Coordinates of C-alpha atoms and ligand atoms in Angstrom, one line a residue:
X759 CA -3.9 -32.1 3.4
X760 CA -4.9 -28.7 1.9
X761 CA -8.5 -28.7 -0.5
X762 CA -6.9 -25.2 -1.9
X763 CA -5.9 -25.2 -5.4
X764 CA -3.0 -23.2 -4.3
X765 CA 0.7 -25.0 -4.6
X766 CA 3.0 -24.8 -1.8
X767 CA 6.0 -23.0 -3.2
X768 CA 9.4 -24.7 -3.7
X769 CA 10.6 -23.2 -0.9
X770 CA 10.2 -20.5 1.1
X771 CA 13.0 -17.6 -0.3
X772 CA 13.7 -17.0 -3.7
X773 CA 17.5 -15.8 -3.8
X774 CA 19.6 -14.9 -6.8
X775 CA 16.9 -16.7 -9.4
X776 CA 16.0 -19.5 -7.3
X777 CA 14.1 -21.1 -4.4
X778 CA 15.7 -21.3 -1.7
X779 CA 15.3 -23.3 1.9
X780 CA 16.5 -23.4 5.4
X781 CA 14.0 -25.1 7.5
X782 CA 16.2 -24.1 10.8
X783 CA 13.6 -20.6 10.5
X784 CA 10.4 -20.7 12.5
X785 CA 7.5 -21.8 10.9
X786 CA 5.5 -19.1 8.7
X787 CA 2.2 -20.7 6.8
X788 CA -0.1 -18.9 5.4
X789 CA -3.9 -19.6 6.2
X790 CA -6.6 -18.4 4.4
X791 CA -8.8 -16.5 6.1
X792 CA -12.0 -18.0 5.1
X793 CA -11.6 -21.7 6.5
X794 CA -8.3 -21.2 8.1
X795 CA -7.0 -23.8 6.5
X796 CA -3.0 -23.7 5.7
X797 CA -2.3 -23.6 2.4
X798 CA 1.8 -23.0 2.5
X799 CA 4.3 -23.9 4.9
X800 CA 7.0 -22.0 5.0
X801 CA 10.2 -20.8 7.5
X802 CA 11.4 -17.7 8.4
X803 CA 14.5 -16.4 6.8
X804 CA 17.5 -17.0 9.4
X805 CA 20.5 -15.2 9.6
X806 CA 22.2 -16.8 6.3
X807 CA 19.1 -17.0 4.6
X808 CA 19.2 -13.1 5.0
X809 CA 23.3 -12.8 4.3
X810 CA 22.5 -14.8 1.0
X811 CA 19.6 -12.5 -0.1
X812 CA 21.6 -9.3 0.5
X813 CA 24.7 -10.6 -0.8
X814 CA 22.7 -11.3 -3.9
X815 CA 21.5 -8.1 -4.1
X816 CA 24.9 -6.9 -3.5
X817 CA 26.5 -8.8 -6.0
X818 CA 24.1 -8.1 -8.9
X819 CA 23.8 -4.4 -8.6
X820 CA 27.0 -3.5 -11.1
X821 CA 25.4 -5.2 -14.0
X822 CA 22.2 -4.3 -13.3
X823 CA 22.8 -0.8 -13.2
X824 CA 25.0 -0.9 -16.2
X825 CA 22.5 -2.2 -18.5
X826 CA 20.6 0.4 -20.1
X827 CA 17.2 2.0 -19.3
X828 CA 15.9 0.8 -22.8
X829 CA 17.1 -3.3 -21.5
X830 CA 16.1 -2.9 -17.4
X831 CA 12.3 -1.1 -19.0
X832 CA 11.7 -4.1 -21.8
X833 CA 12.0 -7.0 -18.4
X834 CA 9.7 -5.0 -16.6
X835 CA 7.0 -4.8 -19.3
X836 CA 7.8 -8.2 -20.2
X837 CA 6.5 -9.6 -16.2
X838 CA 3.6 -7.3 -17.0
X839 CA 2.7 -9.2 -19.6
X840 CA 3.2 -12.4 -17.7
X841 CA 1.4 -10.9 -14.8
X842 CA -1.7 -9.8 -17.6
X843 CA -1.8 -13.3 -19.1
X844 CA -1.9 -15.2 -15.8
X845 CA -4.0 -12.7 -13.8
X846 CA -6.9 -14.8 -13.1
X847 CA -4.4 -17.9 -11.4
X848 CA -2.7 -14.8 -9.3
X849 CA -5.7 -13.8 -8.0
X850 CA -7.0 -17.1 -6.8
X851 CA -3.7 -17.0 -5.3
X852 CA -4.1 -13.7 -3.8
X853 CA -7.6 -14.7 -2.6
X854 CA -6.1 -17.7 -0.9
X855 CA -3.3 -15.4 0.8
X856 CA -5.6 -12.8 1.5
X857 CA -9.5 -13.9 2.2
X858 CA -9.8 -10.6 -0.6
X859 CA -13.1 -11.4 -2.5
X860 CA -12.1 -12.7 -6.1
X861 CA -14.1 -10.0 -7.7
X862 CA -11.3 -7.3 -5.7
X863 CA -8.4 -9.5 -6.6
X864 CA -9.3 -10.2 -10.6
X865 CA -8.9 -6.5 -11.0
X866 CA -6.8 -4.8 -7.5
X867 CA -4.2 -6.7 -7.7
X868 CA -2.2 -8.7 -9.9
X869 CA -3.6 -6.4 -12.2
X870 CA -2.6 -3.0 -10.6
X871 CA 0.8 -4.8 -9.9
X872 CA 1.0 -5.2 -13.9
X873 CA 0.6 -1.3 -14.5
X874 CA 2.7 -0.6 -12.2
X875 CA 5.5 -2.9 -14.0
X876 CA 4.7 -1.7 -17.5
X877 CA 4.5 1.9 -15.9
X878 CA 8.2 2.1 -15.2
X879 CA 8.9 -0.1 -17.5
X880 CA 7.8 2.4 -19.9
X881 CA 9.7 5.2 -18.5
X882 CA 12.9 3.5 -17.6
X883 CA 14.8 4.5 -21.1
X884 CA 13.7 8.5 -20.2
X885 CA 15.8 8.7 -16.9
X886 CA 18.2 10.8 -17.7
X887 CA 20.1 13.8 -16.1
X888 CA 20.2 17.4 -17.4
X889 CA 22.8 19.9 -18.9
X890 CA 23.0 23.4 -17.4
X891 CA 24.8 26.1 -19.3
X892 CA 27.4 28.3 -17.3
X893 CA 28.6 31.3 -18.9
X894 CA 31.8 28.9 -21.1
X895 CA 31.3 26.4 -18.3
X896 CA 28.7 23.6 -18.0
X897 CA 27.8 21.0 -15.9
X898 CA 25.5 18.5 -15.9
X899 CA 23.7 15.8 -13.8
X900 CA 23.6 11.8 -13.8
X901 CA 20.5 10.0 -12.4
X902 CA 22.3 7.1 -10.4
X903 CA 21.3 4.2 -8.7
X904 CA 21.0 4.1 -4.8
X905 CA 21.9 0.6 -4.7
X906 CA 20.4 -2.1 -2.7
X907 CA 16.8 -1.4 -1.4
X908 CA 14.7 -3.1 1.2
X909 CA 11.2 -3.2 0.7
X910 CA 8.9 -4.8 3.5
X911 CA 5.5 -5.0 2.8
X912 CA 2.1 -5.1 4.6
X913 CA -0.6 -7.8 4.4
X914 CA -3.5 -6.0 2.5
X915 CA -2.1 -5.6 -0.9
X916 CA 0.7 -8.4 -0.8
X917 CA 1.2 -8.3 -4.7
X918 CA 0.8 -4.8 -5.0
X919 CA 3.2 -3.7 -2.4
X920 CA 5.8 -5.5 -3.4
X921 CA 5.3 -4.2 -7.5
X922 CA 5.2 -0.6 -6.2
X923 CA 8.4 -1.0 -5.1
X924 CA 10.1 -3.1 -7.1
X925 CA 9.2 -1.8 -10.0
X926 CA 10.3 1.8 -9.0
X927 CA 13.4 0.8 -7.9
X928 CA 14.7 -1.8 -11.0
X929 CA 13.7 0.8 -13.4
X930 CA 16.4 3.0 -11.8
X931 CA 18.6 0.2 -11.6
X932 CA 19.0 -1.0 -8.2
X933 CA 18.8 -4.0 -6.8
X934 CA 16.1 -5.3 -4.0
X935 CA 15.4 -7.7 -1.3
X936 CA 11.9 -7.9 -0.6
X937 CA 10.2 -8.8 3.1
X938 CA 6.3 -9.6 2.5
X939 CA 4.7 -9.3 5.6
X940 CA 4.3 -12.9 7.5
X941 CA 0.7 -13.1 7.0
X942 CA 0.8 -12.9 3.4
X943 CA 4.1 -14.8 2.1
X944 CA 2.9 -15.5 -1.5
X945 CA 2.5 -12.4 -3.6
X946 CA 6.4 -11.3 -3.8
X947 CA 7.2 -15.1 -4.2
X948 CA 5.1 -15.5 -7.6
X949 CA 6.5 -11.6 -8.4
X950 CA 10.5 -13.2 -8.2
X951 CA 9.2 -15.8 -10.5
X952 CA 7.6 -14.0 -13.0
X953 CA 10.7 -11.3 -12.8
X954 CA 13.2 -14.2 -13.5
X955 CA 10.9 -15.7 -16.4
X956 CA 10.7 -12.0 -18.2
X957 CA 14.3 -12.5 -18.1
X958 CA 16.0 -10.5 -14.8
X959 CA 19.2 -11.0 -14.2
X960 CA 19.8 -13.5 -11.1
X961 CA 20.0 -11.5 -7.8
X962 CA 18.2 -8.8 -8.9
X963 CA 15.0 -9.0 -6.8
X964 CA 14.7 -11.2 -3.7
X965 CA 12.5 -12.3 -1.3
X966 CA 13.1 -13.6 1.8
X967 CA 10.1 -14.8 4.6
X968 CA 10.4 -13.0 8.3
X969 CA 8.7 -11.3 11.1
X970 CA 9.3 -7.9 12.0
X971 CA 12.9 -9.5 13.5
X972 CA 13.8 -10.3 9.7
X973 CA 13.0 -6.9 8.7
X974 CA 15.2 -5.1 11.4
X975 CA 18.2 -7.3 10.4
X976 CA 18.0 -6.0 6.5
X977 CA 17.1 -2.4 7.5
X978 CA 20.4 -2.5 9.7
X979 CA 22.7 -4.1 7.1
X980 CA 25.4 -2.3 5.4
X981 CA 25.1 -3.1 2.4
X982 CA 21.4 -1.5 2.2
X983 CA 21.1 2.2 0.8
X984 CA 17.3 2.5 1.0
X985 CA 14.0 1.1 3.1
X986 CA 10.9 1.3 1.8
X987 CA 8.3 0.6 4.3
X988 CA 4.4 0.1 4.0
X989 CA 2.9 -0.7 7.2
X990 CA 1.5 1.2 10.3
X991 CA 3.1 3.9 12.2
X992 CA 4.9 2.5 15.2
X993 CA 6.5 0.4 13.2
X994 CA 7.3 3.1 10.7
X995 CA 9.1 5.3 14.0
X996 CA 11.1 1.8 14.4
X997 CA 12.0 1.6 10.7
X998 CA 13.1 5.2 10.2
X999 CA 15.2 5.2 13.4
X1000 CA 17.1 2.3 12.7
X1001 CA 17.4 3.6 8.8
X1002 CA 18.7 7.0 9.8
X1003 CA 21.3 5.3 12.0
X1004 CA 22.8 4.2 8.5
X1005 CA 21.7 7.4 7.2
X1006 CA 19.7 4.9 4.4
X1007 CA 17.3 6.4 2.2
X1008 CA 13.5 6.0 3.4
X1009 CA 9.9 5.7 1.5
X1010 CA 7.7 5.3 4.7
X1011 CA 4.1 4.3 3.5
X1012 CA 2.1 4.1 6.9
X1013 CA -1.2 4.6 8.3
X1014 CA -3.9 6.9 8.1
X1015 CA -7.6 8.1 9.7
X1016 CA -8.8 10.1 6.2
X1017 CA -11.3 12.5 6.1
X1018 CA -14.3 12.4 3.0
X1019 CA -16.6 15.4 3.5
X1020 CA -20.0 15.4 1.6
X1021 CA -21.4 19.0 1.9
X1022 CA -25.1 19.6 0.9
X1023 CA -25.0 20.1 -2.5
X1024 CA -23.1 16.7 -3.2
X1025 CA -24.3 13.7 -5.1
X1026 CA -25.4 11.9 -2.8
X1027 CA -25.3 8.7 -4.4
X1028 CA -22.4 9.0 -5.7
X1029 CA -21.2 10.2 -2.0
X1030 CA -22.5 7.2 -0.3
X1031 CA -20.6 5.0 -3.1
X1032 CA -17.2 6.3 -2.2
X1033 CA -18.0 6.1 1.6
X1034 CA -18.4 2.6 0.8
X1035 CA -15.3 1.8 -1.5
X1036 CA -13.6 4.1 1.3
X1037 CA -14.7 2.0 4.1
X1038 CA -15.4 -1.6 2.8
X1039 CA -13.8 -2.4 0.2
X1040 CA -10.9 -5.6 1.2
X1041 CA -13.4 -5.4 4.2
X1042 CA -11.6 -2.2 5.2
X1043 CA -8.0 -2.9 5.1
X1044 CA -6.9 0.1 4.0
X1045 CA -4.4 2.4 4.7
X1046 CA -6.2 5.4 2.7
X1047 CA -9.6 5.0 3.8
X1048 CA -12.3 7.5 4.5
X1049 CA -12.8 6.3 8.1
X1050 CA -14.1 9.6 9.2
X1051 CA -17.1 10.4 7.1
X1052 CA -17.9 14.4 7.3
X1053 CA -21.7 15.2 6.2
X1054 CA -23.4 18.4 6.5
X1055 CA -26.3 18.1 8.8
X1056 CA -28.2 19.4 6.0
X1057 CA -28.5 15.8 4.0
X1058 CA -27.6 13.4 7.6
X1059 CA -30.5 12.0 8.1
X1060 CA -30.9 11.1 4.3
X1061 CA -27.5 10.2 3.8
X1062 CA -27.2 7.7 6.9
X1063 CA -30.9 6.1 5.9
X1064 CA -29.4 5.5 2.8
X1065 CA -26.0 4.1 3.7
X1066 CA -27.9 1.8 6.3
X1067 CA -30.0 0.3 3.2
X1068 CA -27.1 0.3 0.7
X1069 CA -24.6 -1.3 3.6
X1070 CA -26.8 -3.7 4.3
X1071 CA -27.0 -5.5 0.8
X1072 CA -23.2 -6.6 0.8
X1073 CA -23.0 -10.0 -0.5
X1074 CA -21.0 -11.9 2.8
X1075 CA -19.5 -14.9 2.2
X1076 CA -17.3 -17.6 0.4
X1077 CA -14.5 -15.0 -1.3
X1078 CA -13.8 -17.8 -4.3
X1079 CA -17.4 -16.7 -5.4
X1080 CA -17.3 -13.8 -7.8
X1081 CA -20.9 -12.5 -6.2
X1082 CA -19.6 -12.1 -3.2
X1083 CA -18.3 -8.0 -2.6
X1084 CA -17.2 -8.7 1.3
X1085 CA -14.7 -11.3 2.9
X1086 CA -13.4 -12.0 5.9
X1087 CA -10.7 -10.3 8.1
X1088 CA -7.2 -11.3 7.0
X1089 CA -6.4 -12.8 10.9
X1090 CA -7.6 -13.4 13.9
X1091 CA -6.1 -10.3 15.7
X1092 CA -7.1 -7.6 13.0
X1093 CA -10.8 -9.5 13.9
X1094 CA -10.2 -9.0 16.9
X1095 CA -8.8 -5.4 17.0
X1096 CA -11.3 -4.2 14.7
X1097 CA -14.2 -5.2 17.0
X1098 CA -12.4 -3.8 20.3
X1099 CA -13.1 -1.0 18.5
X1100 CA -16.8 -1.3 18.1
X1101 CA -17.3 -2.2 21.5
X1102 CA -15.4 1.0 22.3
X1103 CA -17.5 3.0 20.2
X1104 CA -20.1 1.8 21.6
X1105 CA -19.1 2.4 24.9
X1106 CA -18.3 6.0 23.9
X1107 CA -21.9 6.8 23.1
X1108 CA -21.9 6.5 19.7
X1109 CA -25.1 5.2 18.0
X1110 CA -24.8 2.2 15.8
X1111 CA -26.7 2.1 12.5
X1112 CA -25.6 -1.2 11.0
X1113 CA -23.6 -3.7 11.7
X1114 CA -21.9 -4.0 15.1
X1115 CA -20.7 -7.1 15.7
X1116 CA -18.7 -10.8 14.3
X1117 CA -20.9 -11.9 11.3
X1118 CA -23.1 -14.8 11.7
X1119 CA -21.0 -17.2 9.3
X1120 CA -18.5 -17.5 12.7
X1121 CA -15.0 -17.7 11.1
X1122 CA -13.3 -14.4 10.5
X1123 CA -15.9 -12.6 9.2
X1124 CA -17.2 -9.6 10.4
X1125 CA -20.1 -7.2 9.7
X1126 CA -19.7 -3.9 7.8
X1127 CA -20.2 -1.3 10.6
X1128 CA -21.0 2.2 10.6
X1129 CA -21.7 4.7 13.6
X1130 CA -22.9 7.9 13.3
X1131 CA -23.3 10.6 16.3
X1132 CA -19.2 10.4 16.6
X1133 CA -17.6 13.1 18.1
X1134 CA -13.7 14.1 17.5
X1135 CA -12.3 12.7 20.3
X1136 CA -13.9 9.0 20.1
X1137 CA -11.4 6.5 19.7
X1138 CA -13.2 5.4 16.8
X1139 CA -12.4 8.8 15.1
X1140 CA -8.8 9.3 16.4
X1141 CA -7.1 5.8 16.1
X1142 CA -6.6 3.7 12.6
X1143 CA -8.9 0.4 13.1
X1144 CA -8.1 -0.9 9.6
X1145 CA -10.8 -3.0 9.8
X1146 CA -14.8 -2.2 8.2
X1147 CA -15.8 0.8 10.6
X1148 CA -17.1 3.8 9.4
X1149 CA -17.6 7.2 11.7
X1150 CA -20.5 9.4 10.3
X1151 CA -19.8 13.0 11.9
X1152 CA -21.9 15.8 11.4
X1153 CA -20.8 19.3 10.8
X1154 CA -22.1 22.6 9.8
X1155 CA -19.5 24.9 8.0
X1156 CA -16.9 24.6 6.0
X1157 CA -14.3 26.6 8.0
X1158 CA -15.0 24.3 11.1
X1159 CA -15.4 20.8 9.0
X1160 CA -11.4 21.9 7.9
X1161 CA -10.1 22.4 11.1
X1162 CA -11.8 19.4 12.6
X1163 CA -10.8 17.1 9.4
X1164 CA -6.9 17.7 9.9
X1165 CA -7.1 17.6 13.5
X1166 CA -5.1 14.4 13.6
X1167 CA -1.7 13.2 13.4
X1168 CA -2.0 11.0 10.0
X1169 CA -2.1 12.9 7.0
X1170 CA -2.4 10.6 4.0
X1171 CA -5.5 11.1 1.7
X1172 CA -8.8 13.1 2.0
X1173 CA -11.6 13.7 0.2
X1174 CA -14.5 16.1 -0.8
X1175 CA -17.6 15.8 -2.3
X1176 CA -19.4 18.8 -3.6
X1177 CA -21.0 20.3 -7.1
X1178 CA -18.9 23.7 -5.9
X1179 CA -15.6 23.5 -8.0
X1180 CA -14.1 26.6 -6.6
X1181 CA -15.2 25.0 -2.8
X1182 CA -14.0 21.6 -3.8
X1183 CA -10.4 23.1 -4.8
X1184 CA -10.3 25.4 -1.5
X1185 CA -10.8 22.1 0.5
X1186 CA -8.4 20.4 -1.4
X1187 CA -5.7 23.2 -1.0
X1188 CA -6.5 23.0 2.5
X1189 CA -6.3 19.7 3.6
X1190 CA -3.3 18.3 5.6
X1191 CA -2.9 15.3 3.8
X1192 CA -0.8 13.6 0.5
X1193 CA -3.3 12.5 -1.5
X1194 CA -6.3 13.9 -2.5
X1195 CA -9.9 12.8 -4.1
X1196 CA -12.9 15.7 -5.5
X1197 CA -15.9 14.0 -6.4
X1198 CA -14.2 10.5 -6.3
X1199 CA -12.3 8.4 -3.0
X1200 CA -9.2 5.5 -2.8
X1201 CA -8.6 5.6 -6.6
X1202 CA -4.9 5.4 -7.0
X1203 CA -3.7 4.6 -11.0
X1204 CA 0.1 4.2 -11.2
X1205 CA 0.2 7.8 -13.2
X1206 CA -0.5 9.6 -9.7
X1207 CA 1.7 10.1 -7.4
X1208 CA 0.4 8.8 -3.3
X1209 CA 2.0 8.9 -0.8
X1210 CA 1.1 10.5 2.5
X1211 CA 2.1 13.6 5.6
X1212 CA 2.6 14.2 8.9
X1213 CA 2.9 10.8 10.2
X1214 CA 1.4 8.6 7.6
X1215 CA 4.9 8.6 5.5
X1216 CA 7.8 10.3 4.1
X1217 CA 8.6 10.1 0.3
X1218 CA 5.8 9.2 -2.2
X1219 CA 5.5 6.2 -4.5
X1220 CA 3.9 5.5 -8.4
X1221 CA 4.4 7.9 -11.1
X1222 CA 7.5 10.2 -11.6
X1223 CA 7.8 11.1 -7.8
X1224 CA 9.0 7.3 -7.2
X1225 CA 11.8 8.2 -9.6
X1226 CA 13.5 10.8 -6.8
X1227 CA 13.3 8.0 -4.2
X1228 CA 14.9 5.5 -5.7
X1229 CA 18.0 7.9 -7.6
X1230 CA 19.9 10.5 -6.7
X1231 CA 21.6 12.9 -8.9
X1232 CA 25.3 13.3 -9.2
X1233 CA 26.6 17.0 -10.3
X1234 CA 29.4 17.5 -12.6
X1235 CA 30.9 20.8 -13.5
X1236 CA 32.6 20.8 -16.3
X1237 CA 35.7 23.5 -16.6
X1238 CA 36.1 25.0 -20.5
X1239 CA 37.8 27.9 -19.1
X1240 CA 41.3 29.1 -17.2
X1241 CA 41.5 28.1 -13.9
X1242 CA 42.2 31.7 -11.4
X1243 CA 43.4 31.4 -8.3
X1244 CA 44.0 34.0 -5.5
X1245 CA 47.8 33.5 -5.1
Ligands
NDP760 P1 3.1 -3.6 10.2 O1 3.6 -2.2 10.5 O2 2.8 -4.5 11.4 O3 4.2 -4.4 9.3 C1 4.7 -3.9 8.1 C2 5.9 -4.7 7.6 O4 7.0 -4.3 8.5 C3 5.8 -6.2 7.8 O5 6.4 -6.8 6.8 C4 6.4 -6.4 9.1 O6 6.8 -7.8 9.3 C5 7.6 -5.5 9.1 N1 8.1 -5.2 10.4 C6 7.6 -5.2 11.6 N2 8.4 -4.7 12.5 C7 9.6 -4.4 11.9 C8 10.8 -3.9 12.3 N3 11.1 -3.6 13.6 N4 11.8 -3.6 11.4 C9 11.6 -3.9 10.1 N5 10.4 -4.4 9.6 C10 9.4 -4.7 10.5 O7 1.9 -3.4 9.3 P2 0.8 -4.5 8.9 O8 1.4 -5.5 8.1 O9 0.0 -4.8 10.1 O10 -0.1 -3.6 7.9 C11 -1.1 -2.7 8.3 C12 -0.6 -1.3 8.4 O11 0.0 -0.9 7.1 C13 -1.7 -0.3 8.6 O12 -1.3 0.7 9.6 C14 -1.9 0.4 7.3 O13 -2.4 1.7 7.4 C15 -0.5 0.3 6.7 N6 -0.6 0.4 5.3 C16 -0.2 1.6 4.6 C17 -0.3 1.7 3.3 C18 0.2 2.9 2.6 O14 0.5 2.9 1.4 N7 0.4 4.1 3.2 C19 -0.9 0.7 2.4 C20 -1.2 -0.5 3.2 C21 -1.1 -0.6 4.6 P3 5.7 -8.8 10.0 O15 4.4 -8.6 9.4 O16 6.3 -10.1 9.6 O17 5.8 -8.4 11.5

């Protein structure tokens, strides 16, 4: 008996407009992460389960991509309006699915998800090609469809995952079959229903329950043109591979180790603030976090006394109440890989300033952490934890802060905080990374593009970018004059 107010689903896949069963899949429940208690059974998609979905998917992608930008945009604005009117039940629901405090989820989430929708939504009538004038020739371009996409998700931003792609891709009228990741089944379910209420055609958008094994099988199929990934690198290498076997289209949205440099002449209140958004916020369980905090020695000791103090007044506890700024872990192993990680720093010689260890309330909570003394080539600085540990490293210059910030193999965001504009741009044209914050840290409105290098992705999503990775442009010349030849 669950004492959630969350209600099971229907059934586990939602499949051409409907729920859809087939208990022969394993078991997937989700648990949330505060008491561990299940609050939805559901199965894994088995092989016919995953036939159906893509076969939907399949079938609906002529009509869908015949309808016009103008009729695809006014259903997508429409579920953002559903979305906006039932935020605060989503939320509760993402809170469940999550352990995300309620205070993140009434405004991350759901509600991101719903400017993402009304975003493309917006834009869907303006994707059109372009006429090019040649001599008494012309030709011109047509912004088609790829088809059917495959979106798998991660666990941090269930609802939000699956709207940044879905949303994307619909506008440009294809078709998609959505994978949420195991942990987090509920998101992408509640999104198919809210789609099909604002009035999508049947077999549109899909979601099917699976491990990683459920994900391989769509990414392989041949009826998929594109894969849109979010999730960490070695499963992005996987994904890519097994994509560019079917020479598929690929948005890979993957991990990162971000660097935020505060020089001297920062705010350093405001500095401090973004450390903490950029290290704490879902109790650090994101991919474009800050993790490797760059302050001059100038303001260090300063800056870390004041991080200890404001660190230390994080309201812990029960995420349902809408005081409390810090939940729990989403699962066991991401608890327990985030504090094999604090042992190793410790290990490593780097001295702990707060935090340190599983938080008193047992469970899967975990204190906010923060180390300073780290060097480069700690573990703690080098490998994604995705968990709520923050590396304070000191620097001097400018010249070596650069080298040592994109000495790493991710490359999605970094940041700079400074009151030198003409700095703050040279460090921002500088930086090896997609995404990029002066004087702010992790804000990412739908109008921006994100996205990341290196090996923290290929493609970017939000904003116009999206468009080019989920179209592709078809050339037509257009002959007005004699046709020559040589013989
Ligand atoms: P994973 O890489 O473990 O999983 C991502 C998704 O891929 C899940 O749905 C997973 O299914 C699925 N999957 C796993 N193996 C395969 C496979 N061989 N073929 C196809 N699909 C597969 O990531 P997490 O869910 O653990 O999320 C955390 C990671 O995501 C972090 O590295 C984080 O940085 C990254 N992330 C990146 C973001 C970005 O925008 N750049 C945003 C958010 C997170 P299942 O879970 O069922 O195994």
């Amino acid at each position: 008996m669950t004492t959630s107010p969350i209600q099971q689903p229907k059934a586990s896949h939602f499949i051409n407009g409907r729920y859809v069963e087939d208990s022969d899949g394993a078991a997937l429940n989700s648990t949330y992460p505060a008491t561990g208690e299940v609050i939805a059974e559901l199965h894994s998609a088995t092989p016919s389960i995953v036939d159906q979905a893509l076969a939907a998917a399949d079938a609906a992608r002529a009509g869908w991509a015949a309808m016009t930008g103008s009729e695809r945009g006014r259903i997508l604005r429409r579920a953002a309006e559903i979305i906006r009117t039932r935020n605060h039940e989503l939320s509760v629901m993402e809170t469940y699915d999550t352990g995300k405090p309620l205070q993140e989820t009434l405004i991350a989430d759901a509600a991101s998800g719903a400017d993402c929708l009304e975003y493309f939504g917006s834009i869907a009538a303006g994707l059109t090609g372009e006429h090019i004038q040649l001599g008494a020739d012309f030709a011109y371009t047509i912004r088609e469809p790829l088809g059917v996409c495959v979106g798998l998700g991660a666990w941090n931003y269930p609802t939000q995952i699956a709207c940044w792609k879905a949303a994307p891709a619909l506008a440009c009228g294809n078709t998609m079959v959505f994978k949420p990741s195991e942990t987090t089944p509920l998101g992408a379910l509640k999104l198919a229903e809210i789609l099909s209420e604002a009035g999508l055609p049947d077999g549109v958008f899909n979601v099917v329950q699976g491990y990683g094994d459920v994900g391989a099988a769509l990414v392989e199929d041949k009826r998929v043109a594109k894969v849109s990934l979010t999730g960490s690198v070695p499963t992005g290498r996987k994904v890519y591979a097994a994509a560019a076997a079917g020479m598929k289209h690929v948005t890979m949205e993957l991990g990162g180790k971000s660097p935020l440099i505060i020089f001297d002449d920062a705010s350093i209140e405001d500095a401090i603030s973004a450390a903490i958004n950029g290290n704490f916020y879902s109790s650090g369980q994101i991919c474009s976090n800050g993790t490797r905090v760059f302050v001059q020695k100038g303001i260090l000791p300063h800056f870390l006394a004041r991080l200890k103090t404001r660190t230390e007044r994080a309201v812990i506890g029960d995420p349902m109440d809408e005081t409390t700024n810090f939940g729990p872990m989403v699962s066991q192993g991401q608890l327990d890989i985030t504090l094999r990680y604090i042992e190793k720093g410790i290990e490593e010689g780097a001295t702990l300033i707060t935090g340190g260890k599983a938080h008193e309330m047992g469970g899967l909570y975990i204190e906010p952490t923060v180390f300073s003394d780290v060097t480069d080539d700690m573990a703690i600085a080098r490998e994604e934890i995705f968990g709520p540990v923050m590396s304070v490293l000191p620097f001097e210059t400018e010249e070596e802060v650069m080298a040592r910030a994109n000495d790493t193999e991710f490359g999605l965001a970094a940041g700079v905080f400074t009151s030198d504009l003409t700095r703050a741009h040279r460090v921002v044209k500088g930086f090896e990374a997609g995404t990029c914050w002066i004087n702010a840290y992790n804000l990412t409105p739908i109008e921006m593009p994100f996205g990341g290098v290196k090996a923290s992705g290929v493609g970017r999503e939000n904003a116009h970018a999206a468009i080019e990775h989920y179209s592709e442009v078809k050339s037509v010349y257009v002959g007005l004059s004699p046709v020559e030849a040589a013989f």
